[in-house]
XYZ file of C-alpha atoms in Angstrom:
645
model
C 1.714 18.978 -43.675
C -0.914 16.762 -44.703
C 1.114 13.656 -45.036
C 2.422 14.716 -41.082
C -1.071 15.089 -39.539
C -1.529 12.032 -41.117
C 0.733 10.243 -39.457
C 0.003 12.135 -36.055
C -3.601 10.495 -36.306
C -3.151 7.173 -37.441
C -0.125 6.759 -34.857
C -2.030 8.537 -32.029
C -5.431 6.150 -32.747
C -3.089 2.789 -32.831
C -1.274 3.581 -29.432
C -4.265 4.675 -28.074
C -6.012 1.242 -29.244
C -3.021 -0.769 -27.594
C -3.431 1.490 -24.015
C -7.456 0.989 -24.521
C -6.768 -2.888 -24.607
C -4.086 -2.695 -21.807
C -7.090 -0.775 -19.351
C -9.608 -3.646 -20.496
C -6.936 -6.424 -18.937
C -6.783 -4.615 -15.905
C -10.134 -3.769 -15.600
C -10.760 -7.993 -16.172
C -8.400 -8.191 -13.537
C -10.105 -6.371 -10.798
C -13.329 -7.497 -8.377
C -15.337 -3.536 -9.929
C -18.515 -2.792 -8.123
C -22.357 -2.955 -9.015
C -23.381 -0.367 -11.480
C -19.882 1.721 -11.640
C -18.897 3.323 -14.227
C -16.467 1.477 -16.053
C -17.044 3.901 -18.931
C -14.742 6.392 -17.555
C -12.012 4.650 -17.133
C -11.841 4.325 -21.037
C -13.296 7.830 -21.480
C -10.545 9.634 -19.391
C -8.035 7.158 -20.435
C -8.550 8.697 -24.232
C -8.465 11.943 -22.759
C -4.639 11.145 -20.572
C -3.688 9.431 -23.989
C -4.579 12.351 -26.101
C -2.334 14.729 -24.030
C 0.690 12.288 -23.741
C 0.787 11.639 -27.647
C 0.205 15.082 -28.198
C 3.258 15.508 -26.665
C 5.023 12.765 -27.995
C 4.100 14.053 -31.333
C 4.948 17.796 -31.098
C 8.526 17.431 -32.694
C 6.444 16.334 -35.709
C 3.621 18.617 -35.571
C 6.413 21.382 -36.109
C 8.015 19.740 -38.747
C 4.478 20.101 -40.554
C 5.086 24.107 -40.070
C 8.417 23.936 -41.249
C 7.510 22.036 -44.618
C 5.310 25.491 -45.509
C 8.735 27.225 -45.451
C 10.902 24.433 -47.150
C 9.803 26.179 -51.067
C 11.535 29.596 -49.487
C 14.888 27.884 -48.703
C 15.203 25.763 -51.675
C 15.371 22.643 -49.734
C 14.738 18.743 -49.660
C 14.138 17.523 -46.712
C 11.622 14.820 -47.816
C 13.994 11.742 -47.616
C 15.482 12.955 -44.563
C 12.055 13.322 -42.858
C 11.464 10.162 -43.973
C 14.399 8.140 -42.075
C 14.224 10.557 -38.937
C 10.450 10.404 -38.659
C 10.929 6.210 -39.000
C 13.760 6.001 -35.931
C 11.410 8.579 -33.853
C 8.534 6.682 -34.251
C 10.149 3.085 -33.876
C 11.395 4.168 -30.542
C 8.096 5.732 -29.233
C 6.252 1.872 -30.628
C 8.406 0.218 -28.777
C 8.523 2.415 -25.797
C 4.402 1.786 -26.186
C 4.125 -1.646 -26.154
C 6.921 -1.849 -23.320
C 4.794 0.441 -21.112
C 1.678 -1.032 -21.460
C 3.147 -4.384 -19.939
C 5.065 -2.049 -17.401
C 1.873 -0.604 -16.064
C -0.448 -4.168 -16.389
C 2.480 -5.971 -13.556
C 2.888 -2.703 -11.916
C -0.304 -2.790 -10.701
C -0.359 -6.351 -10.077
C 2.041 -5.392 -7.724
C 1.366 -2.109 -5.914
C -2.527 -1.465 -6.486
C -1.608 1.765 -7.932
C -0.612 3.740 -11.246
C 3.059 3.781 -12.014
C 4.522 6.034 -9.423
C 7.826 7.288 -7.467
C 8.133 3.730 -5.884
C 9.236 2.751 -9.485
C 12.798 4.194 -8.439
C 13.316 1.431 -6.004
C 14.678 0.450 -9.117
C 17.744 2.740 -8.888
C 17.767 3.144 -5.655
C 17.165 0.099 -3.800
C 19.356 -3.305 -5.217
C 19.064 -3.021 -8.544
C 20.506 -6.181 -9.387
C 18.427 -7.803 -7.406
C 15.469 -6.266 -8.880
C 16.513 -6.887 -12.427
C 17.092 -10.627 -11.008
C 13.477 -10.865 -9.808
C 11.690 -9.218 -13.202
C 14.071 -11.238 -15.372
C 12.850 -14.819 -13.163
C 9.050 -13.611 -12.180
C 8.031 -12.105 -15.453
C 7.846 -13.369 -19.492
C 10.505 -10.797 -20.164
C 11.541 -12.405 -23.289
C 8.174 -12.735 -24.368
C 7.716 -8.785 -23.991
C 10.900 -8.117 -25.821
C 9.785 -9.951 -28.567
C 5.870 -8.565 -28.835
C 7.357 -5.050 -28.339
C 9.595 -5.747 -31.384
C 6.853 -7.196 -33.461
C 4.801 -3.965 -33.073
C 7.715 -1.755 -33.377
C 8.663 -3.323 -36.731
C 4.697 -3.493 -37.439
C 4.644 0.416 -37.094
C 8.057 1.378 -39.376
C 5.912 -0.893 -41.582
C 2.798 1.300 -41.574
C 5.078 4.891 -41.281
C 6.217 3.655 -45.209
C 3.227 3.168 -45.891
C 1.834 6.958 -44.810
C 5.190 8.450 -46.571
C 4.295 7.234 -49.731
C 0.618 8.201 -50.041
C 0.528 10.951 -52.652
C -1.764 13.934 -51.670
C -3.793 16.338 -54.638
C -2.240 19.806 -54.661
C -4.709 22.390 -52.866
C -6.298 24.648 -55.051
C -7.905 27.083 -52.000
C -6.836 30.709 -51.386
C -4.243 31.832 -49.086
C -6.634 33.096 -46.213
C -8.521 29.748 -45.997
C -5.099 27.875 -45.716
C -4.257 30.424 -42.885
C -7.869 30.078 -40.793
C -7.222 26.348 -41.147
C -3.587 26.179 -39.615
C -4.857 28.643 -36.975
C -7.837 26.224 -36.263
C -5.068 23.584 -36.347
C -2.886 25.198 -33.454
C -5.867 25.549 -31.421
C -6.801 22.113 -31.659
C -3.227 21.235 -30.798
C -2.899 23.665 -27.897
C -5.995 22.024 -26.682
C -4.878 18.572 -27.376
C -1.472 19.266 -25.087
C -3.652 20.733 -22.442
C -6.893 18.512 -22.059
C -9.048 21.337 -21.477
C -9.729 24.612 -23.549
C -9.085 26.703 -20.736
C -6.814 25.044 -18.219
C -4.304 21.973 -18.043
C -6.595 19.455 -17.006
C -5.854 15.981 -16.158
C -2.831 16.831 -14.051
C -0.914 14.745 -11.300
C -2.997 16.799 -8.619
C -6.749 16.441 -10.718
C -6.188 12.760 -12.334
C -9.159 11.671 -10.014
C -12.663 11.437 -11.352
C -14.082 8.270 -9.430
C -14.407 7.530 -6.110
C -13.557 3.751 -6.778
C -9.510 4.176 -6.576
C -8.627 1.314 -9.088
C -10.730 3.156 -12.186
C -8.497 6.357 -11.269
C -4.906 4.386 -11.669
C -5.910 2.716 -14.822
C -7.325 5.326 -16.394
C -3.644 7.207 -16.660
C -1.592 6.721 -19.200
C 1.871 4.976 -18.196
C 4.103 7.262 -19.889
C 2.270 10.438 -18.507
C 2.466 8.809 -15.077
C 6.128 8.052 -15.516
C 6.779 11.880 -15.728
C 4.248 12.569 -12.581
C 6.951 10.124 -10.862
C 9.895 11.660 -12.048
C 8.388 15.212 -10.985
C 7.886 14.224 -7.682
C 11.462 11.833 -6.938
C 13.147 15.405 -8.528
C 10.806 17.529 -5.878
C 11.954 15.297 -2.792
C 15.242 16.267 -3.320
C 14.741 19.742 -2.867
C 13.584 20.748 0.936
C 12.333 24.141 0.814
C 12.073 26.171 3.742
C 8.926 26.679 5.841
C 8.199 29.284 8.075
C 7.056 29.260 12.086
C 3.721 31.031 11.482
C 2.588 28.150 9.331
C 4.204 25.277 11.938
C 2.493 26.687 14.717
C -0.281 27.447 12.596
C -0.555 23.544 11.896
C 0.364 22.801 15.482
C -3.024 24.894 16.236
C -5.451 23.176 13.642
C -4.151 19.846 13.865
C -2.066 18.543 17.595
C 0.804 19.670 19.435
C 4.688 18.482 18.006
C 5.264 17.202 20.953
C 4.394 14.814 23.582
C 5.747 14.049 27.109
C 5.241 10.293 28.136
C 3.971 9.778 31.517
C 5.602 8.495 34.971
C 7.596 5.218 34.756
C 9.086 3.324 37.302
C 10.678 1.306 35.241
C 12.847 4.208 33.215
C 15.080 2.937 31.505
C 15.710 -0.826 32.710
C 13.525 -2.379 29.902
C 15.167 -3.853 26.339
C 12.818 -3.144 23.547
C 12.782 -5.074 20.640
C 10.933 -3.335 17.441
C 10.592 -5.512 14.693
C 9.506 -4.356 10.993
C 8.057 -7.224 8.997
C 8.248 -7.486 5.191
C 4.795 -7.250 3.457
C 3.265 -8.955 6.949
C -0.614 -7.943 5.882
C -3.487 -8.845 7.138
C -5.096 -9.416 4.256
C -4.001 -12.422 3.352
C -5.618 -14.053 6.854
C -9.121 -13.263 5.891
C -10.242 -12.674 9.188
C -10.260 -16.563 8.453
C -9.722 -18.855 11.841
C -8.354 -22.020 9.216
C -6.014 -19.242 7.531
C -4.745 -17.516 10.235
C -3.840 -20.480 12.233
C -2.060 -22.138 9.034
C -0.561 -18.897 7.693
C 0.750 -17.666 11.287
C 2.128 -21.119 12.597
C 4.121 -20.360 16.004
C 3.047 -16.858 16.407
C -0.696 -17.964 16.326
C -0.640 -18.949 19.624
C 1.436 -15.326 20.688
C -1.567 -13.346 18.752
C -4.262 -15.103 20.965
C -2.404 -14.490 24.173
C -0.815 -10.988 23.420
C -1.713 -7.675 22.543
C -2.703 -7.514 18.762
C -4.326 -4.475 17.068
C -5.832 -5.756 14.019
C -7.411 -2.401 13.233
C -4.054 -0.813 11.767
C -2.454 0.986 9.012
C 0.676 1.243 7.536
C 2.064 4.737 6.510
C 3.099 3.440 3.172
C 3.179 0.842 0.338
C 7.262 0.631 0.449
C 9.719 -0.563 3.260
C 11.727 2.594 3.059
C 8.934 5.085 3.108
C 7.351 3.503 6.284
C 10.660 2.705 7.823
C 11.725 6.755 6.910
C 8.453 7.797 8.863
C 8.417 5.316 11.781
C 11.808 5.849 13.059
C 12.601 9.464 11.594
C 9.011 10.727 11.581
C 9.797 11.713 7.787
C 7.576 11.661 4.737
C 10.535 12.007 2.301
C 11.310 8.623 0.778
C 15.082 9.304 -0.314
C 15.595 10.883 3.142
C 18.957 8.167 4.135
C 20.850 9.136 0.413
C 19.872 13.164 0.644
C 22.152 15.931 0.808
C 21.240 15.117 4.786
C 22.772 11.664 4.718
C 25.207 12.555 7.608
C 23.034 15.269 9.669
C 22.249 13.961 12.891
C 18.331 14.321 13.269
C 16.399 15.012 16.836
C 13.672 13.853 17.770
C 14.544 10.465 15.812
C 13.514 7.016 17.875
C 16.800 6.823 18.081
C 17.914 9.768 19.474
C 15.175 9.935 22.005
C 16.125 6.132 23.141
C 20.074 7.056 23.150
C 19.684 9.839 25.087
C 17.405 7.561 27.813
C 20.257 5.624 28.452
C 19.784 2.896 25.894
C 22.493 0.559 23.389
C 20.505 0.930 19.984
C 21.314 -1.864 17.778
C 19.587 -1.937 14.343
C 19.683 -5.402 12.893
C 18.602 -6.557 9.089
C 18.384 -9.988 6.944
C 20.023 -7.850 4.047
C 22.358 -5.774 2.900
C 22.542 -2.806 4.571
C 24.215 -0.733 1.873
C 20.697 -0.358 0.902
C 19.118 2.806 0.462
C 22.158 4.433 2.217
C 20.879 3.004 5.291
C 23.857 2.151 7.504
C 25.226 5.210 6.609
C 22.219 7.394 7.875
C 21.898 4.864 10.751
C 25.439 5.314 12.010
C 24.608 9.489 11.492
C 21.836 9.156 14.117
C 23.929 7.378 16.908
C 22.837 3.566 16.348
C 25.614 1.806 18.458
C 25.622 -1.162 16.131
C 23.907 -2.091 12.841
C 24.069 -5.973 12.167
C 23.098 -7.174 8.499
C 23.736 -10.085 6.131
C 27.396 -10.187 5.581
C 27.612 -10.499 9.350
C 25.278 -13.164 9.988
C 26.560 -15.191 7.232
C 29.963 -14.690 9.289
C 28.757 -15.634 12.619
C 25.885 -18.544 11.083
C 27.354 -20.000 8.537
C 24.828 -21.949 6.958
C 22.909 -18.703 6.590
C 24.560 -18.256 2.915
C 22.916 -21.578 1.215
C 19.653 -19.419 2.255
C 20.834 -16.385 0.233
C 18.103 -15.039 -2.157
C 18.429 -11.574 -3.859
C 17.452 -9.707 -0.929
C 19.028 -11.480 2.059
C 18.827 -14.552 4.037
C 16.146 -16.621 5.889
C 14.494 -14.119 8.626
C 15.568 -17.476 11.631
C 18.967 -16.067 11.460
C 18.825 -13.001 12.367
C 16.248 -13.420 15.334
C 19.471 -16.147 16.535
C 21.309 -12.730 16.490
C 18.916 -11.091 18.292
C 18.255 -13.350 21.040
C 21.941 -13.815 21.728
C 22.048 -9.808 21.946
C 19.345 -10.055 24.672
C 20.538 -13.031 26.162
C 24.108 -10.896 26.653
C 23.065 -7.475 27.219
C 24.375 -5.791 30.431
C 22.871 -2.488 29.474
C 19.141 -1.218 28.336
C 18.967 -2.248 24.587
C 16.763 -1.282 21.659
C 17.040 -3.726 18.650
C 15.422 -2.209 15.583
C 15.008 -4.962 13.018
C 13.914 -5.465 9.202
C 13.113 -8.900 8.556
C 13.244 -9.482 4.813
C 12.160 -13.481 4.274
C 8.194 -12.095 2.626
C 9.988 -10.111 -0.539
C 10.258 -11.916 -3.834
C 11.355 -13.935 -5.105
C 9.525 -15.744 -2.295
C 12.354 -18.258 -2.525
C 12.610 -18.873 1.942
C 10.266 -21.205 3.017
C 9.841 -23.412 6.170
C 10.593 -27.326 6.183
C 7.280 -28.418 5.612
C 5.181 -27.310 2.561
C 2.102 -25.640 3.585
C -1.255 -27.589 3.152
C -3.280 -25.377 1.023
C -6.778 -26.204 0.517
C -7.919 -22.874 -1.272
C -10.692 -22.274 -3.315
C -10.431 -20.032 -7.127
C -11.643 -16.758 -5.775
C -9.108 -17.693 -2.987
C -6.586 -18.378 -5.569
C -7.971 -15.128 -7.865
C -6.836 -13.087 -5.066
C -2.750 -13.518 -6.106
C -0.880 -11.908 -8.685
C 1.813 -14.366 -8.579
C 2.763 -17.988 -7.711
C 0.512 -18.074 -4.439
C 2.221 -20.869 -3.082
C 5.201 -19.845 -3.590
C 4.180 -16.592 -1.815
C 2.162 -17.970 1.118
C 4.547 -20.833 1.810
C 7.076 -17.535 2.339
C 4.378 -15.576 4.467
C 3.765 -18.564 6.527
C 7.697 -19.203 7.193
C 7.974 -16.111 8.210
C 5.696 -15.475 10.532
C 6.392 -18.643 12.197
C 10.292 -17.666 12.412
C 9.012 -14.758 14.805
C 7.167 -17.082 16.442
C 10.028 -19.273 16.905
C 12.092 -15.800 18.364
C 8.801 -15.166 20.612
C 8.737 -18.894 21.747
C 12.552 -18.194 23.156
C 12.251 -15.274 24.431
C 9.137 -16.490 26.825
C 11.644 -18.997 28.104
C 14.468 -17.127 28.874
C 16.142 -15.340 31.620
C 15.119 -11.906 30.013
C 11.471 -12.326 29.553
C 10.511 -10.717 32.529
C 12.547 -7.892 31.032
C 11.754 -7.197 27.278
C 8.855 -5.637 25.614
C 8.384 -6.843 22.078
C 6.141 -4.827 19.386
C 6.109 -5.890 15.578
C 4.171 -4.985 12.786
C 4.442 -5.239 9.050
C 6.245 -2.544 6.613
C 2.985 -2.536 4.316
C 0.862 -5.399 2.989
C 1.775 -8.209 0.722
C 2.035 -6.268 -2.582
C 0.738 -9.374 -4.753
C -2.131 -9.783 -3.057
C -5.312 -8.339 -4.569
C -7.926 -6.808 -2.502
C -11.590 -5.731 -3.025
C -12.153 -1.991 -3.285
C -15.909 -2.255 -2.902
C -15.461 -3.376 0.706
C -11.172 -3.355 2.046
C -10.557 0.542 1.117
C -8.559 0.652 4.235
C -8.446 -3.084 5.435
C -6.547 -3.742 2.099
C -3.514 -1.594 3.347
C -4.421 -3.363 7.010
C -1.253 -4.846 8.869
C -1.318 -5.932 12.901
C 0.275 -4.527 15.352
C 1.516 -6.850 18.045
C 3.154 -6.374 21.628
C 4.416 -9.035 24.021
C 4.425 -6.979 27.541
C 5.337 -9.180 30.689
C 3.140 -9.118 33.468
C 5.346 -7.405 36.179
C 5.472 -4.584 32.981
C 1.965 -4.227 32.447
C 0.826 -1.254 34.820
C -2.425 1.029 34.036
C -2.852 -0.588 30.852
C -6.109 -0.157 29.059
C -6.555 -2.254 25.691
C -9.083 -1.880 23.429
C -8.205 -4.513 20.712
C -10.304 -2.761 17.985
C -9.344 0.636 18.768
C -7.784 2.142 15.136
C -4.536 3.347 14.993
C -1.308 3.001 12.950
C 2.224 3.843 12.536
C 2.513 6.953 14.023
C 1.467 5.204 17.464
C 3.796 2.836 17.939
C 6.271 4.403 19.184
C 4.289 6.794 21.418
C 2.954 3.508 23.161
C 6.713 2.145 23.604
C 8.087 5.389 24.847
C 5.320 4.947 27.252
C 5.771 1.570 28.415
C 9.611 2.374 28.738
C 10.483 5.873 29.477
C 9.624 8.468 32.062
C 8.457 11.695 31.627
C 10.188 11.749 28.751
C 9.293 14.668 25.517
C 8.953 12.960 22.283
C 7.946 13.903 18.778
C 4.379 12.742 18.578
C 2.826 13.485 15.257
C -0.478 12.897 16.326
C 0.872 9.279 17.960
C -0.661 8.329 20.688
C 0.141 5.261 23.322
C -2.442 2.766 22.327
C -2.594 0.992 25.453
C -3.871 3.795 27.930
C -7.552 5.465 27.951
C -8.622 7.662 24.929
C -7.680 11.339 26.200
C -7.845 13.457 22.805
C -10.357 12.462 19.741
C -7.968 14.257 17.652
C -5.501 11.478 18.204
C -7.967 8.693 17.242
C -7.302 7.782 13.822
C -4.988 6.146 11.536
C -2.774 7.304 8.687
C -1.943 6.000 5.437
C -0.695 7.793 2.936
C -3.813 6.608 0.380
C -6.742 6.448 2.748
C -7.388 7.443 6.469
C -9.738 6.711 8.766
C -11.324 7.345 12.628
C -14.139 5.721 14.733
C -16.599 7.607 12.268
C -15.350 5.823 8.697
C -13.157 5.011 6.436
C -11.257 8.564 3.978
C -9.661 7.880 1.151
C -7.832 10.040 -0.980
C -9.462 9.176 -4.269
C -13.066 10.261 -3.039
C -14.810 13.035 -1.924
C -16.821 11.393 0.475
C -16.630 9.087 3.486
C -17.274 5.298 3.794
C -19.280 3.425 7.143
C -17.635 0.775 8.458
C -19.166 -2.637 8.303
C -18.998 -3.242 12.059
C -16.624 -1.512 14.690
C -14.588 -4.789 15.046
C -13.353 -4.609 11.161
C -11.452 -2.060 8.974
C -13.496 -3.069 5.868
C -16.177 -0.507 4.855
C -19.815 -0.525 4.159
C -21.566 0.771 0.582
C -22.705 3.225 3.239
C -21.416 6.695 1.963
C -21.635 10.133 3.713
C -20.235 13.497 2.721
C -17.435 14.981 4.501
C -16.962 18.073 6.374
C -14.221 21.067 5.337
C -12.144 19.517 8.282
C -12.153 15.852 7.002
C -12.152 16.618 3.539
C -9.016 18.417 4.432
C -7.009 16.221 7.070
C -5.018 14.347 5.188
C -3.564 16.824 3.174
C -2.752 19.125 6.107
C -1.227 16.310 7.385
C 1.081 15.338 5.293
C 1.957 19.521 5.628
C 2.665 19.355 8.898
C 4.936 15.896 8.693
C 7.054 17.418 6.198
C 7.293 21.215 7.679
C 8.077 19.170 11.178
C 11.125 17.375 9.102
C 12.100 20.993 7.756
C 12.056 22.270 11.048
C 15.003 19.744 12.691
C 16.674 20.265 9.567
C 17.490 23.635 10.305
C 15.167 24.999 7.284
C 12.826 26.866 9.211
C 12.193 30.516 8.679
C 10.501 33.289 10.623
């Protein structure tokens, strides 16, 4: 037993060391605030990395036990201990060193703790995923450190086998209390807490700065929190009415019913969803935003742009899921509800007005189950990458893992348009801003940027901007059509971005929210524009856009709201005044996000980046986001059919 606990502790302190030194690189990584307390991050890191290890380490723990009894059954089991133990533990090394690179880029890339988004690996293109880790990261490199430590460890396990222990000379009774003690300890150790199981998926959070909260998990541990909650969204339990209209009653009606339009009907709307289109990376900088934007620059001065905006998510799915399907479950398009036709959907509320819905996409659109969900709801026509490589062919030499250059697709689009004898919605996913950040436009950008500028990227910034840039001026390109053809008295436009660009670091002493921040942009022709009010820093997000295209487009029509509101008439309802991400919220009083207990001032009323001005929060705010999320999902439950009385 001794020669077990031994290795337990020695095993448990080296992992521990490599997970303390992986936190350190991150925390180098990161702009941390004046007098914060680093400290914890390594403090509750030891105590996430005592209860994963414990874990990890059970199988031996009980082996320990068993030895006691081996003298009974006349047994030795010493050399097979011995070979088991060394395979066990060589796995778990290398499964160690692995991780702790896993969780350093993961966070380069999302901002966050390793988390359900990790099963874009199986779900989304795989092989185009693989493609991008094998070309992006020092794989190789990895492989080979992981192997040096995992060979470094059998090493050590030898080592511990062969260390001869005195035989114990104490009585029976001590050797019992000191087991007993033992279990406790371990009981303890498996728990975190002597009285409860502490450090759970729900109570990780001990700082209100949101970066010392992600690092401070351990990767492994945080790998099963993921695993929990991708096996959880594929169970929909049932809700019941009480507790709908119980929401409905604390939070905003379901539904909404757009107001009088003279135009019903006769308008083509043209949604657009663009990849990782941020606003961080402009700055609120005049030089960057006119180099980074290109064409649509001059659209964003003359246009309607909300700057003060969230996304729902941090994944193209997940907001896609709860823009057009007002759902908060991620795997939604490849459930056991792949072929129900949902109500309520954009689509089905557009179909039923009358309009052709055509959902057009740079990639494949085998992804995520997609065209299969798509052609479930109604959508007349879904256009991807195999067919615009048909129609364009000198879209294929642009082929990266992901899909072609964004330009052919809006050629698509326009002709559409340029054709269309009926109403028409085009929903499109542009796709030209995802790595491998391979599309770019003819002409190199001109990048004059200094190193905090530089600091700011995770990856190969030019590579990454030069993308951003090309694809924003692509929609420009579209726009700059469009406002010369014989439909642009006739076409709304709105576009906004899926989340922000994932490789772009932001500070979390002052961009909280304005990190997540992406625009949202509408081109409205004049003989359209009727009663409009526009505030351009009014805050909204998502859930509003298309409660201010139903609006512009429909008439008297009921629609599924979710707290959406049509952000270009008057404020009616404060409760509608805020925006929604699925990490932070905020209103006209500050900034909520779900890593703190209290409130943040904003620095002005034209920005979505925060003060150091904190204020505590009432039972109402403190409580909004969760109750939120509630209602999206018992909303979902309900036009599923899975609603009880």
């Amino acid at each position: 037993m001794r020669k077990i606990l031994t290795q337990i502790l020695i095993f448990t302190a080296l992992y521990m060391m490599v997970f303390a030194i992986m936190r350190a690189v991150m925390l180098s990584s990161i702009i941390v605030p004046n007098n914060s307390n680093w400290g914890g991050v390594f403090l509750y890191g030891l105590g996430h990395d005592i209860r994963t290890f414990s874990a990890i380490f059970l199988p031996l723990f009980l082996c320990g036990f068993l030895s006691y009894f081996s003298g009974f059954i006349k047994l030795n089991l010493s050399k097979a201990y011995q070979i088991l133990s060394s395979i066990y533990l060589a796995i778990i090394s290398f499964i160690v060193a692995i991780f702790a690179f896993i969780n350093f880029y993961y966070y380069q890339i999302y901002q966050n703790k390793i988390d359900i988004f990790i099963f874009g690996l199986k779900d989304d293109d795989t092989t185009a995923l693989l493609s991008i880790i094998w070309s992006d990261y020092p794989v190789i490199l990895i492989l080979i450190i992981a192997l040096i430590f995992t060979i470094f460890c059998v090493w050590i396990n030898a080592k511990i086998l062969k260390i001869k222990f005195k035989k114990t000379n104490q009585p029976l009774w001590v050797l019992i209390i000191c087991n007993l003690i033992l279990l406790y300890a371990y009981s303890i150790a498996l728990r975190g807490h002597p009285t409860y199981n502490a450090l759970r998926a729900s109570t990780y959070q001990f700082s209100s700065f949101k970066p010392f909260n992600e690092i401070s998990t351990n990767p492994i541990m945080a790998l099963s929190w993921a695993i929990k909650e991708y096996k959880n969204q594929a169970h929909f339990p049932p809700v019941k009415m009480s507790r709908i209209k119980e929401l409905e009653e604390i939070l905003f009606p379901i539904f909404s019913t757009t107001s009088p339009n003279a135009n019903h009907a006769k308008t083509h709307i043209h949604f657009n969803l663009m990849e990782s289109f941020g606003l961080g990376l402009l700055q609120e900088d005049e030089r960057l935003e006119k180099e980074f934007l290109g064409s649509l620059y001059s659209h964003f001065q003359s246009d309607f742009v909300f700057r003060r905006f969230l996304p729902s998510t941090s994944g193209t799915i997940d907001s896609l899921n709860r823009i057009l399907f007002q759902s908060p479950i991620i795997n939604l398009t490849s459930s056991k509800f792949q072929k129900t036709n949902l109500p309520f959907t954009v689509i089905d509320t557009y179909k039923k007005a009358g309009y052709r819905v055509i959902f057009a996409y740079a990639g494949n659109a085998a992804w995520y189950n997609i065209n299969y969900f798509l052609k479930a709801q109604g959508v007349d026509e879904i256009i991807d990458e195999t067919i615009l490589i048909s129609q364009y062919p000198n879209a294929k030499s642009s082929k990266h893992p992901y899909g072609i250059k964004d330009e052919y697709m809006y050629n698509k689009i326009f002709e559409i348009f340029n054709n269309a004898t009926t109403p028409t919605i085009v929903i499109s996913l542009g796709i030209s801003n995802h790595p491998p950040y391979l599309h770019k436009g003819q002409n190199e950008l001109n990048l004059d940027l200094n190193n905090s500028e530089i600091n700011r990227y995770a990856t190969d910034y030019k590579a990454l901007l030069n993308a951003y840039s090309y694809a924003n001026n692509s929609f420009g390109e579209y726009i700059n059509r469009v406002k010369n053809s014989k439909f642009k008295d006739n076409i709304i436009i709105a576009a906004t971005g899926d989340h922000p660009n994932r490789e772009y670091k932001f500070d979390y002493k002052t961009e909280i929210a304005f990190g997540h921040s992406v625009p949202f942009y509408l081109y409205i022709p004049r003989n359209l524009q009727h009663n409009i009010y526009y505030d351009k820093y009014r805050i909204g997000s998502h859930k509003d856009i298309f409660p201010t295209l139903y609006n512009l487009s429909l008439n008297k029509t009921k629609y599924l709201s979710m707290g959406g509101k049509n952000m270009l008439s008057k404020p009616s309802d404060d409760r509608l005044e805020f925006a929604m991400h699925i990490n932070v919220w905020a209103n006209k009083d500050g900034i909520y996000p779900n890593s703190s207990p209290n409130g943040y001032k904003f620095q002005n009323y034209t920005t979505l980046k925060n003060s150091d001005e904190v204020f505590n929060l009432s039972d109402d705010k403190a409580e909004f986001h969760k109750l939120y999320e509630e209602f999206s999902y018992s909303v979902l439950a309900l036009r599923l059919g899975l609603s009880v009385e």
